[in-house]
CSV table of C-alpha atoms and ligand atoms in Angstrom, one decimal:
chain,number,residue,atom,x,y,z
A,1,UNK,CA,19.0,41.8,25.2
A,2,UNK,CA,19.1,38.3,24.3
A,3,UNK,CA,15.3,38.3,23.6
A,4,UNK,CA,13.9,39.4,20.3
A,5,UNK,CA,10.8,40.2,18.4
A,6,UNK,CA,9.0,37.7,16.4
A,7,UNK,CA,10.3,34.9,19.7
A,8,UNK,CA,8.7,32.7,21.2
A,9,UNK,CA,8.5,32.1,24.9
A,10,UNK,CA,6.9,31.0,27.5
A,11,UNK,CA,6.2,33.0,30.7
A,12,UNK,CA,8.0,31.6,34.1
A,13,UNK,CA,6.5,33.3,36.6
A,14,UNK,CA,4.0,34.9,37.8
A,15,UNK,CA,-0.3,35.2,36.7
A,16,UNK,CA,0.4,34.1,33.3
A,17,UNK,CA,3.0,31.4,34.2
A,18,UNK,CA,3.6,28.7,31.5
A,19,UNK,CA,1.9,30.7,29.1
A,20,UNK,CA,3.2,31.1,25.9
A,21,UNK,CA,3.3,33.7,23.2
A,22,UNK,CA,5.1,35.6,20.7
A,23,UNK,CA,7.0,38.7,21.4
A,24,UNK,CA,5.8,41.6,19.6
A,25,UNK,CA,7.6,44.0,20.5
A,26,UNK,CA,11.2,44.7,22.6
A,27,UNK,CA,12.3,47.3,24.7
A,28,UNK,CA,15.9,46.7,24.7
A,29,UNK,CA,16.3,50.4,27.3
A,30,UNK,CA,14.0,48.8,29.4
A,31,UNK,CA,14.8,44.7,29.5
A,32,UNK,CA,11.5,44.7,28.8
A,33,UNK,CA,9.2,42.8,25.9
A,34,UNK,CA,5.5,43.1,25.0
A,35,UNK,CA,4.2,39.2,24.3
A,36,UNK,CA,1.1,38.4,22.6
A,37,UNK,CA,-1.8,37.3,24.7
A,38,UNK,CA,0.4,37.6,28.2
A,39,UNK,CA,-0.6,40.6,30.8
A,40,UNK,CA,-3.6,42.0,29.3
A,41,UNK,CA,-4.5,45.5,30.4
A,42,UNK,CA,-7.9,47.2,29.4
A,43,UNK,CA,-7.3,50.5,28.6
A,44,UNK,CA,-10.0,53.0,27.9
A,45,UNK,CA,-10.0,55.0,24.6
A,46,UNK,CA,-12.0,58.2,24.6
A,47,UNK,CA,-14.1,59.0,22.0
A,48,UNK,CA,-12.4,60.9,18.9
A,49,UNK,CA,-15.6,62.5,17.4
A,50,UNK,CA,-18.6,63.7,19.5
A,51,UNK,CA,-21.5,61.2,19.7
A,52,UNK,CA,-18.9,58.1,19.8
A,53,UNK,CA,-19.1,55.8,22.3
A,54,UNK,CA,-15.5,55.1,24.2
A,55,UNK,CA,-14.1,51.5,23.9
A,56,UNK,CA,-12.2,49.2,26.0
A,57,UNK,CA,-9.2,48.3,24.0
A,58,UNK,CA,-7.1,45.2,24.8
A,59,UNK,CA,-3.4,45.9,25.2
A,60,UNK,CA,-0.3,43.8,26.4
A,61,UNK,CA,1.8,45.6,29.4
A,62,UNK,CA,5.2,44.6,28.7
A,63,UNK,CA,6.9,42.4,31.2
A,64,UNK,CA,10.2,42.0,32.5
A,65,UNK,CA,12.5,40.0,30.1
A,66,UNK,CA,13.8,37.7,33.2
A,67,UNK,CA,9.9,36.8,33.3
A,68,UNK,CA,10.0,34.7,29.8
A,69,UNK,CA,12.5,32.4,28.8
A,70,UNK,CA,13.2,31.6,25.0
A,71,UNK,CA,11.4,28.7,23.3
A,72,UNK,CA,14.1,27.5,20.9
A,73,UNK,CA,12.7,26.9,17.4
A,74,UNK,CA,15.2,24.0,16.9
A,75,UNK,CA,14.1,21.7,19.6
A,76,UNK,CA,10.8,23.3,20.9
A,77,UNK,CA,12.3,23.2,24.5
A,78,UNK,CA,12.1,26.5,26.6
A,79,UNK,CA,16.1,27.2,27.3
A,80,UNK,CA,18.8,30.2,28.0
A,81,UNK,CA,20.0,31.7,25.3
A,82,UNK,CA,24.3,31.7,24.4
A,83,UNK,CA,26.0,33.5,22.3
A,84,UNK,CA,28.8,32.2,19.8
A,85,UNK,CA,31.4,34.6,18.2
A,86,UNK,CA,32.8,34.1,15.1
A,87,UNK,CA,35.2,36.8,13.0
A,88,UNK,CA,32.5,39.7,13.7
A,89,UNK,CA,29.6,37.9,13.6
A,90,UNK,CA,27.3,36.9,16.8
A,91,UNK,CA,24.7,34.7,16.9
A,92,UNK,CA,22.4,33.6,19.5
A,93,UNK,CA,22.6,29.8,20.1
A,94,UNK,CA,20.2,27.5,22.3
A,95,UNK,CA,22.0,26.1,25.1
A,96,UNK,CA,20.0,22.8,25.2
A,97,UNK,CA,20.7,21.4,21.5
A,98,UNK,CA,23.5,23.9,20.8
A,99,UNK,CA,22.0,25.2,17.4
A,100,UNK,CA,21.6,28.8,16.0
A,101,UNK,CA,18.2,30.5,16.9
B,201,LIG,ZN1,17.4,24.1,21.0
């Protein structure tokens, strides 16, 4: 998956569109990544002890990685992501300025 954690990117389509966010977690199996502040789900969480109230946590849904394209940290544009071999080494590279993310 060309998308990592610790990214940033900005959402392409739809509710949260243009957004943008870090990704804090991946889900390579899935093509899937979890991005702060994007697709916020309430999720109830019972009570552990008796007399506790429940709560209404805040959690991000992970969304489809074709949904977020890669800021690049070089040139602050959102782009596609390239790879460049060399020996056994691969890196990801931005293909607007060309450098190594
Ligand atoms: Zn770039």
């Amino acid at each position: 998956m060309k998308i990592k954690k610790g990214d940033q990117v900005v959402v392409i389509s739809g509710k949260y569109r243009g957004k943008k966010g870090k990704v804090i977690r991946a889900f390579p199996k899935e093509d899937k990544v979890m991005v702060e502040g994007v697709n916020i789900v309430k999720k109830h969480v019972r009570p552990r002890k008796s007399g506790e109230k429940g709560q209404i946590a805040e959690m991000f849904a992970p969304l489809h990685v074709s949904n977020v394209k890669l800021i690049c940290p070089k040139c602050r544009k959102a782009t596609r992501v390239g790879y460049k071999i060399e020996g056994d080494k691969k890196y990801r590279i931005c293909k607007k300025c060309g450098k190594e993310i």
